[in-house]
Amino acid sequence: MKIVFIRHGKSAWKENKKISSEEFRQWVSAYNEKGVQEEKEYPQSTVEIVASSGIVLTSDLKRSQHSANLLTRGSRLNSDSIFREVELPQCTFGQFIKCKPAVWLVMLRLLWMAGYSQSCESYKQAKKRAKIGAERLVQYAKNKQTVVLVGHGFFNRLLAKELEKMGWVTYEKMSSKHWKCITYEFVME
């Protein structure tokens, strides 16, 4: 049995100027709505694993679904909100600070991991959701042998930790690269 994680493609949303915390909330909304850039070609290993999979899963976010559509041409897709990327907390203290979106992303993700979860799912709740998601992936793998999840960087890492606790192994490091396959296999001892 195999479970393969593929991180969605590069976002079609390119805005990168310095923005306030309020503007960052609007930036995140636009990022979630835009989908991904189409590539001239996709990594051969990614195309092959998707073609040979029993099922392709996505989150309910557009960039995950759009990426999977580009890889499958729309066939065999199943979307599930359990696999959506973890949200960032709202920043209520940065109205007068302007940073590039990448700085806001890192700062808010670190604050979130430290326990700040204003208006979003907490880190603890996200870990619980990842456990449920990992169990769901395992059930699909039992039925389909090879499962592909076109998902998101941070939540894929949480899912991977849960799979490892259940005895699944990989020989690759989790990657933040777009379109890269990370394969987990269940090895009987």
PDB file of C-alpha atoms in Angstrom, residues 41-119:
ATOM      1  CA  GLU A  41       5.400  20.173 -18.204  1.00  0.00           C
ATOM      2  CA  TYR A  42       5.194  18.447 -14.844  1.00  0.00           C
ATOM      3  CA  PRO A  43       7.749  16.155 -13.195  1.00  0.00           C
ATOM      4  CA  GLN A  44       7.591  12.754 -14.913  1.00  0.00           C
ATOM      5  CA  SER A  45       7.531  10.863 -11.591  1.00  0.00           C
ATOM      6  CA  THR A  46       4.521  12.924 -10.473  1.00  0.00           C
ATOM      7  CA  VAL A  47       2.608  12.298 -13.698  1.00  0.00           C
ATOM      8  CA  GLU A  48       3.341   8.551 -13.530  1.00  0.00           C
ATOM      9  CA  ILE A  49       2.290   8.095  -9.897  1.00  0.00           C
ATOM     10  CA  VAL A  50      -0.945  10.019 -10.471  1.00  0.00           C
ATOM     11  CA  ALA A  51      -1.740   7.934 -13.573  1.00  0.00           C
ATOM     12  CA  SER A  52      -1.169   4.666 -11.699  1.00  0.00           C
ATOM     13  CA  SER A  53      -3.021   5.617  -8.509  1.00  0.00           C
ATOM     14  CA  GLY A  54      -6.314   4.109  -7.448  1.00  0.00           C
ATOM     15  CA  ILE A  55      -7.681   7.469  -6.307  1.00  0.00           C
ATOM     16  CA  VAL A  56      -6.636  11.132  -6.280  1.00  0.00           C
ATOM     17  CA  LEU A  57      -7.725  13.186  -3.280  1.00  0.00           C
ATOM     18  CA  THR A  58      -7.630  16.939  -2.787  1.00  0.00           C
ATOM     19  CA  SER A  59      -8.562  19.430  -0.135  1.00  0.00           C
ATOM     20  CA  ASP A  60     -11.521  21.696  -0.745  1.00  0.00           C
ATOM     21  CA  LEU A  61      -9.234  24.655  -1.516  1.00  0.00           C
ATOM     22  CA  LYS A  62      -8.959  25.795  -5.123  1.00  0.00           C
ATOM     23  CA  ARG A  63      -5.156  25.488  -5.439  1.00  0.00           C
ATOM     24  CA  SER A  64      -5.306  21.827  -4.427  1.00  0.00           C
ATOM     25  CA  GLN A  65      -8.220  21.040  -6.757  1.00  0.00           C
ATOM     26  CA  HIS A  66      -6.779  23.046  -9.657  1.00  0.00           C
ATOM     27  CA  SER A  67      -3.407  21.284  -9.307  1.00  0.00           C
ATOM     28  CA  ALA A  68      -5.048  17.856  -9.316  1.00  0.00           C
ATOM     29  CA  ASN A  69      -7.126  18.804 -12.350  1.00  0.00           C
ATOM     30  CA  LEU A  70      -3.971  19.761 -14.216  1.00  0.00           C
ATOM     31  CA  LEU A  71      -2.405  16.388 -13.392  1.00  0.00           C
ATOM     32  CA  THR A  72      -5.482  14.235 -14.083  1.00  0.00           C
ATOM     33  CA  ARG A  73      -7.473  16.322 -16.544  1.00  0.00           C
ATOM     34  CA  GLY A  74     -10.336  16.167 -14.060  1.00  0.00           C
ATOM     35  CA  SER A  75     -10.820  12.442 -13.690  1.00  0.00           C
ATOM     36  CA  ARG A  76     -10.942  10.453 -10.463  1.00  0.00           C
ATOM     37  CA  LEU A  77     -10.880  13.425  -8.081  1.00  0.00           C
ATOM     38  CA  ASN A  78     -12.345  13.414  -4.602  1.00  0.00           C
ATOM     39  CA  SER A  79     -12.250  16.599  -2.503  1.00  0.00           C
ATOM     40  CA  ASP A  80     -12.437  16.540   1.271  1.00  0.00           C
ATOM     41  CA  SER A  81     -12.164  19.482   3.686  1.00  0.00           C
ATOM     42  CA  ILE A  82     -10.300  17.275   6.186  1.00  0.00           C
ATOM     43  CA  PHE A  83      -7.187  17.771   3.996  1.00  0.00           C
ATOM     44  CA  ARG A  84      -7.354  21.571   3.755  1.00  0.00           C
ATOM     45  CA  GLU A  85      -4.338  23.640   4.744  1.00  0.00           C
ATOM     46  CA  VAL A  86      -4.255  24.951   8.290  1.00  0.00           C
ATOM     47  CA  GLU A  87      -5.357  28.551   8.528  1.00  0.00           C
ATOM     48  CA  LEU A  88      -3.346  31.413   9.918  1.00  0.00           C
ATOM     49  CA  PRO A  89      -4.540  33.379  12.927  1.00  0.00           C
ATOM     50  CA  GLN A  90      -5.776  36.920  12.463  1.00  0.00           C
ATOM     51  CA  CYS A  91      -3.241  39.510  13.436  1.00  0.00           C
ATOM     52  CA  THR A  92      -4.913  42.200  15.531  1.00  0.00           C
ATOM     53  CA  PHE A  93      -1.717  43.960  16.541  1.00  0.00           C
ATOM     54  CA  GLY A  94      -0.082  44.793  13.192  1.00  0.00           C
ATOM     55  CA  GLN A  95      -2.293  47.472  11.670  1.00  0.00           C
ATOM     56  CA  PHE A  96       0.596  49.935  11.453  1.00  0.00           C
ATOM     57  CA  ILE A  97       3.285  47.420  10.477  1.00  0.00           C
ATOM     58  CA  LYS A  98       3.854  46.680   6.796  1.00  0.00           C
ATOM     59  CA  CYS A  99       5.611  43.472   5.734  1.00  0.00           C
ATOM     60  CA  LYS A 100       5.830  41.346   2.622  1.00  0.00           C
ATOM     61  CA  PRO A 101       3.353  38.446   2.597  1.00  0.00           C
ATOM     62  CA  ALA A 102       6.113  35.865   3.152  1.00  0.00           C
ATOM     63  CA  VAL A 103       7.101  37.635   6.388  1.00  0.00           C
ATOM     64  CA  TRP A 104       3.481  37.673   7.580  1.00  0.00           C
ATOM     65  CA  LEU A 105       3.206  33.963   6.715  1.00  0.00           C
ATOM     66  CA  VAL A 106       6.266  32.979   8.734  1.00  0.00           C
ATOM     67  CA  MET A 107       5.477  35.258  11.666  1.00  0.00           C
ATOM     68  CA  LEU A 108       1.850  34.157  11.964  1.00  0.00           C
ATOM     69  CA  ARG A 109       2.714  30.462  11.496  1.00  0.00           C
ATOM     70  CA  LEU A 110       5.282  30.680  14.324  1.00  0.00           C
ATOM     71  CA  LEU A 111       2.791  32.482  16.558  1.00  0.00           C
ATOM     72  CA  TRP A 112       0.185  29.847  15.694  1.00  0.00           C
ATOM     73  CA  MET A 113       2.558  27.014  16.621  1.00  0.00           C
ATOM     74  CA  ALA A 114       3.248  28.808  19.900  1.00  0.00           C
ATOM     75  CA  GLY A 115      -0.473  28.800  20.747  1.00  0.00           C
ATOM     76  CA  TYR A 116      -1.888  31.983  19.217  1.00  0.00           C
ATOM     77  CA  SER A 117      -4.981  30.988  17.213  1.00  0.00           C
ATOM     78  CA  GLN A 118      -7.141  34.114  16.942  1.00  0.00           C
ATOM     79  CA  SER A 119     -10.145  33.240  14.716  1.00  0.00           C
TER      80      SER A 119
END
